[in-house]
Coordinates of C-alpha atoms in Angstrom, one line a residue:
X1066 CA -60.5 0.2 -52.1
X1067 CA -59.2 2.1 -55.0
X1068 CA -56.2 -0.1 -57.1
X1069 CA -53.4 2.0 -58.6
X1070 CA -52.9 0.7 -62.3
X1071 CA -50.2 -1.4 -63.6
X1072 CA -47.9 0.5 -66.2
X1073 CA -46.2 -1.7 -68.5
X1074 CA -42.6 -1.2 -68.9
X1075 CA -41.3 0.8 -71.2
X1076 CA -39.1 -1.5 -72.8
X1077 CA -37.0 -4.6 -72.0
X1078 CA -34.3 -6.4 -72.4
X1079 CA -33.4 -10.1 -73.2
X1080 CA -31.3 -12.3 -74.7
X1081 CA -32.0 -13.3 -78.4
X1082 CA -33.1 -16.7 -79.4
X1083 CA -33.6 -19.0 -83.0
X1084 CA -36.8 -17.8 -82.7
X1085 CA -36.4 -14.2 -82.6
X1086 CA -34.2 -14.4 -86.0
X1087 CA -36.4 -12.3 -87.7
X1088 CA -37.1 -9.3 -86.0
X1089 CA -33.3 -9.7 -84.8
X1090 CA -31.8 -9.7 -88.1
X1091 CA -34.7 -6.9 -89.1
X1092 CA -34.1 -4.8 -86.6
X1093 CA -30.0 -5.4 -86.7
X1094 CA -30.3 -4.7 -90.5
X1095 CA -30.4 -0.7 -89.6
X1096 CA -27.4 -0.6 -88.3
X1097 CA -26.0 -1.0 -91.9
X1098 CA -28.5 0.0 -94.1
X1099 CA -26.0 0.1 -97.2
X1100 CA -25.4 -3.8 -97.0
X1101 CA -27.1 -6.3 -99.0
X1102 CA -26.7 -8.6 -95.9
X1103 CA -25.9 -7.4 -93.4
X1104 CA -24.6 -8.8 -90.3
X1105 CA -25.4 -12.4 -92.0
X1106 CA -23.0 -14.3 -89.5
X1107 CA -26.1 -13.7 -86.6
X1108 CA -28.0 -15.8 -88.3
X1109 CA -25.7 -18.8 -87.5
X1110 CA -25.0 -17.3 -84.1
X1111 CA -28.6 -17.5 -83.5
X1112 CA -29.1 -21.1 -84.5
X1113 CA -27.3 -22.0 -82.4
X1114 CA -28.3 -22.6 -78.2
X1115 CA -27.9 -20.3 -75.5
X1116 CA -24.2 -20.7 -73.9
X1117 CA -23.0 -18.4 -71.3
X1118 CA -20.9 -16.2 -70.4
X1119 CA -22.4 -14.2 -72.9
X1120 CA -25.3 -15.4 -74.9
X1121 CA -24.1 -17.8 -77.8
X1122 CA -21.0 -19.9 -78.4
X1123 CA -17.9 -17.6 -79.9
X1124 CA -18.0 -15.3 -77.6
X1125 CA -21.5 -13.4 -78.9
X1126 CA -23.8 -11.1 -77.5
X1127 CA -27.0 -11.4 -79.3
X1128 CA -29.9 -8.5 -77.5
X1129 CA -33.4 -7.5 -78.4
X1130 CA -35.2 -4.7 -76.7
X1131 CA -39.0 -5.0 -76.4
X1132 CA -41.6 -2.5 -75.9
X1133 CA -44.1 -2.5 -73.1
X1134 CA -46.5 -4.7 -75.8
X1135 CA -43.7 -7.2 -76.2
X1136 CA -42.9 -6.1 -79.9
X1137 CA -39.3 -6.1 -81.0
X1138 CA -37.9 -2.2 -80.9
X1139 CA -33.9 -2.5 -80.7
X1140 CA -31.1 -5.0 -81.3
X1141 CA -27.4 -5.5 -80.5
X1142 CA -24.9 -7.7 -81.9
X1143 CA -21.1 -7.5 -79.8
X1144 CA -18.3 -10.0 -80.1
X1145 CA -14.8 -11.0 -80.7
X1146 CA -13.1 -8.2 -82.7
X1147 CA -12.9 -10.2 -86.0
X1148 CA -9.4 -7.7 -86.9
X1149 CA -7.9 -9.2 -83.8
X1150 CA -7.8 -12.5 -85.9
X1151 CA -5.8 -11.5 -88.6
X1152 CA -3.8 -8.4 -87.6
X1153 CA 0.2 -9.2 -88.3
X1154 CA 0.8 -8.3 -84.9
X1155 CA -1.4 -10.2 -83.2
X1156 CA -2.8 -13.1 -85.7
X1157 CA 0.4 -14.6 -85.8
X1158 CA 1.1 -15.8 -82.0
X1159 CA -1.5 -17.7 -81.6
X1160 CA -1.2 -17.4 -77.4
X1161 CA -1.7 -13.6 -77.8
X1162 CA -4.7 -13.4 -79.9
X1163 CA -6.2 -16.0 -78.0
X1164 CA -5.9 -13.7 -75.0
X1165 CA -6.7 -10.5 -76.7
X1166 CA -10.7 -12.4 -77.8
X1167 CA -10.9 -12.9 -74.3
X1168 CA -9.7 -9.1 -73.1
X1169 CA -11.2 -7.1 -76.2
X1170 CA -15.0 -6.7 -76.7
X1171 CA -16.9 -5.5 -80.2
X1172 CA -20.3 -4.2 -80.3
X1173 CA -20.9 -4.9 -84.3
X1174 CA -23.7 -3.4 -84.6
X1175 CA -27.1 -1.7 -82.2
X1176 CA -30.3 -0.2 -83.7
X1177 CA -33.3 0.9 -82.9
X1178 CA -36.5 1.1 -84.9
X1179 CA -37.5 4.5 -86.4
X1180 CA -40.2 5.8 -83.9
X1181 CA -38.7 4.0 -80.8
X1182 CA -35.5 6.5 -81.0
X1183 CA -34.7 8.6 -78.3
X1184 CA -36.6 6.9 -75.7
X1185 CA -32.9 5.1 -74.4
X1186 CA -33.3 1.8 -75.7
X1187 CA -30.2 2.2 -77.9
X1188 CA -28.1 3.7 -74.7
X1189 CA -29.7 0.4 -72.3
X1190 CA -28.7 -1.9 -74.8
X1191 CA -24.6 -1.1 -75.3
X1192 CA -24.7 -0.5 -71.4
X1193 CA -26.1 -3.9 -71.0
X1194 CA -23.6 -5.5 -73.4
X1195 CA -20.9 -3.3 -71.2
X1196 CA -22.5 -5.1 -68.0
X1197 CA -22.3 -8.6 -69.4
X1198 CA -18.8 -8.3 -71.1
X1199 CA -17.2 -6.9 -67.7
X1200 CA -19.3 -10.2 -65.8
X1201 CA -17.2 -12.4 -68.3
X1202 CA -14.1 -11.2 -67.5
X1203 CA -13.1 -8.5 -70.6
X1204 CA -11.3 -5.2 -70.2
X1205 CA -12.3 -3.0 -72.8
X1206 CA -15.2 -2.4 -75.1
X1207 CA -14.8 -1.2 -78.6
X1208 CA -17.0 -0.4 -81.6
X1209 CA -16.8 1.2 -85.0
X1210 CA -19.1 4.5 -86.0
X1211 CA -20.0 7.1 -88.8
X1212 CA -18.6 10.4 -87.8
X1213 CA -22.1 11.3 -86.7
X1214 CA -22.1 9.6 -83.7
X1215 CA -19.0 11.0 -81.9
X1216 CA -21.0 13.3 -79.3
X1217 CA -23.2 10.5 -78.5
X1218 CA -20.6 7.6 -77.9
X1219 CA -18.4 10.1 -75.8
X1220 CA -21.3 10.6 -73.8
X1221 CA -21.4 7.3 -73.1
X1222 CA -18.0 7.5 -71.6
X1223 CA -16.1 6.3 -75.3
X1224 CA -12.6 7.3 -76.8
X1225 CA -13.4 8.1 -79.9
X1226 CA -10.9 8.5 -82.5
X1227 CA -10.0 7.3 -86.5
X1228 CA -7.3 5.1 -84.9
X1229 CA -7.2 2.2 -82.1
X1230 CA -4.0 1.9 -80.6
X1231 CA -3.1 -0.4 -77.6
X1232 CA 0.0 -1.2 -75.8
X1233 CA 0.8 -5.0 -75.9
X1234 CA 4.4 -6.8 -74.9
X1235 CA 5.1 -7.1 -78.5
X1236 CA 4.6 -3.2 -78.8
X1237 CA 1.7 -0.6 -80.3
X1238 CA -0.9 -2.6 -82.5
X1239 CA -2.8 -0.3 -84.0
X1240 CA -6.1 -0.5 -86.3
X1241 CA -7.9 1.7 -88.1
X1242 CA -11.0 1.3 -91.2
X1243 CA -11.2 3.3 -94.5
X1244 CA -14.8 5.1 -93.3
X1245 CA -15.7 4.8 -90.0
X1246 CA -14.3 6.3 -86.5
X1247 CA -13.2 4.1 -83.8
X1248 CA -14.5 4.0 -80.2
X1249 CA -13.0 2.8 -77.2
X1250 CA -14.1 2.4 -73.1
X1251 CA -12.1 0.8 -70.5
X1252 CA -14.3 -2.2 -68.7
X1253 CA -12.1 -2.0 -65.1
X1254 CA -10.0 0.8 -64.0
X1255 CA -6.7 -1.0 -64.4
X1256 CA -7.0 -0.4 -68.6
X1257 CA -6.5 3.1 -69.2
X1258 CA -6.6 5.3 -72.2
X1259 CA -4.3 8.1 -72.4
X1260 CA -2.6 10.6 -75.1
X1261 CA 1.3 10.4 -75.5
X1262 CA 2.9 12.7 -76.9
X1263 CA 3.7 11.6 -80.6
X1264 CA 1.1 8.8 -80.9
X1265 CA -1.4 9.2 -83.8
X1266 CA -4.1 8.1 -81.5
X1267 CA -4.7 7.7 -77.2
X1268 CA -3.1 4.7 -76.7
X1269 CA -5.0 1.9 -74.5
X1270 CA -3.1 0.5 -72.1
X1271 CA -3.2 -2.4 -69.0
X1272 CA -5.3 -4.9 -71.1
X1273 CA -1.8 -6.8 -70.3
X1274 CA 0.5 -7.1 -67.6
X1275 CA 3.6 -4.9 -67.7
X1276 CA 1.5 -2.7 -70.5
X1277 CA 0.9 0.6 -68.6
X1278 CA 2.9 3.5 -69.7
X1279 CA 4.7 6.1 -67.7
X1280 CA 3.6 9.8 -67.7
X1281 CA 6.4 10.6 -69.1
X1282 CA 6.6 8.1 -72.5
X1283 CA 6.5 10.0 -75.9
X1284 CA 6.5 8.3 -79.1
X1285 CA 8.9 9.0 -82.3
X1286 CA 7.4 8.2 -85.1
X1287 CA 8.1 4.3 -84.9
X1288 CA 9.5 3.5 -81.0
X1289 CA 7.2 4.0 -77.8
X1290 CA 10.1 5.7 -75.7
X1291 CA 9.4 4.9 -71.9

């Protein structure tokens, strides 16, 4: 009786581990290629043992896609937004940011290795993060891009813009970076984003109860008029 052959996968994913360091922080390192070190924190991260809900203690998501041979093809590093720790409107009640790590998702960083592109490895791996963020009980994933990217990131269902903006009880909190663009994608439908008339930037809202704005809000310059 003929046998119908077994294809190997084309790639997959797991969670990385201290042994992977290498190829992680390799692979991670194209993500920045201007850096003399970049992403250096992961190291640490990945010393460190697996602890759920994500992958490593602090809240990080450390992933490495492998092709159908088992070699290392793609990485992701996601987190805690690091400017949620020290933004004046946030950093300083302590309550509040330790909410917001827990509501607010970062992917840091994802690459994929020159000859691997275009296969989806890079679009599995952020929808994976996405996956395991939502499981562990956060509302919105965010990420920071060169302008080249914006047609692929809206794609993926992101807000992309120079500005974040987000509607908290103490008000707008807004952040933006000198040379990159901003990305944003709701993890539940309860956290919109929406434009109001005014704003510099679509404003996320319902990360927080009693956050959502009404259609017909408008904003002057300093006040969020609802």
């Amino acid at each position: 009786m003929a046998t119908t052959p077994t294809r190997r996968p084309r790639f997959t994913l797991h969670d990385a581990r201290r042994a992977d360091t290498r190829a992680f922080m390799k692979l991670i390192a194209l993500a920045d290629p201007g850096n003399p070190d970049p992403f250096g924190m992961a190291r640490q991260v990945l010393a460190l043992p697996h602890q759920p809900p994500l992958s490593h203690p602090g809240l990080n998501l450390c992933l490495l896609a492998r092709d159908g041979h088992g070699a290392p093809v793609g990485a992701l590093l996601a987190g805690v937004p690091r400017w949620i720790l020290d933004h004046p409107g946030i950093g300083y009640d302590v309550a509040l940011m330790e909410t917001m790590v827990e509501k607010i998702g970062m992917i840091h960083g994802v690459a994929v290795r020159p000859g691997h592109r275009g296969r989806g490895i890079g679009r599995a791996l952020i929808a994976h993060a996405e996956q395991r963020f939502t499981r562990a009980g956060y509302d919105v994933m965010t990420l920071n891009h060169d302008g080249d990217h914006d047609a692929y990131y809206t794609h993926l269902g992101y807000t992309v813009t120079d500005m974040l903006v987000i509607n908290l009880p103490v008000g707008l909190v807004a952040q933006t970076t000198d040379d990159t663009r901003m990305c944003a994608k709701p993890l539940t439908p309860r956290v919109k984003v929406i434009d109001v008339p005014g704003a510099p930037a679509p404003i996320i809202t319902g990360v927080l109860p009693d956050t959502d704005i009404p259609e017909h809000a408008w904003f002057d310059g300093r006040t969020l008029h609802m």
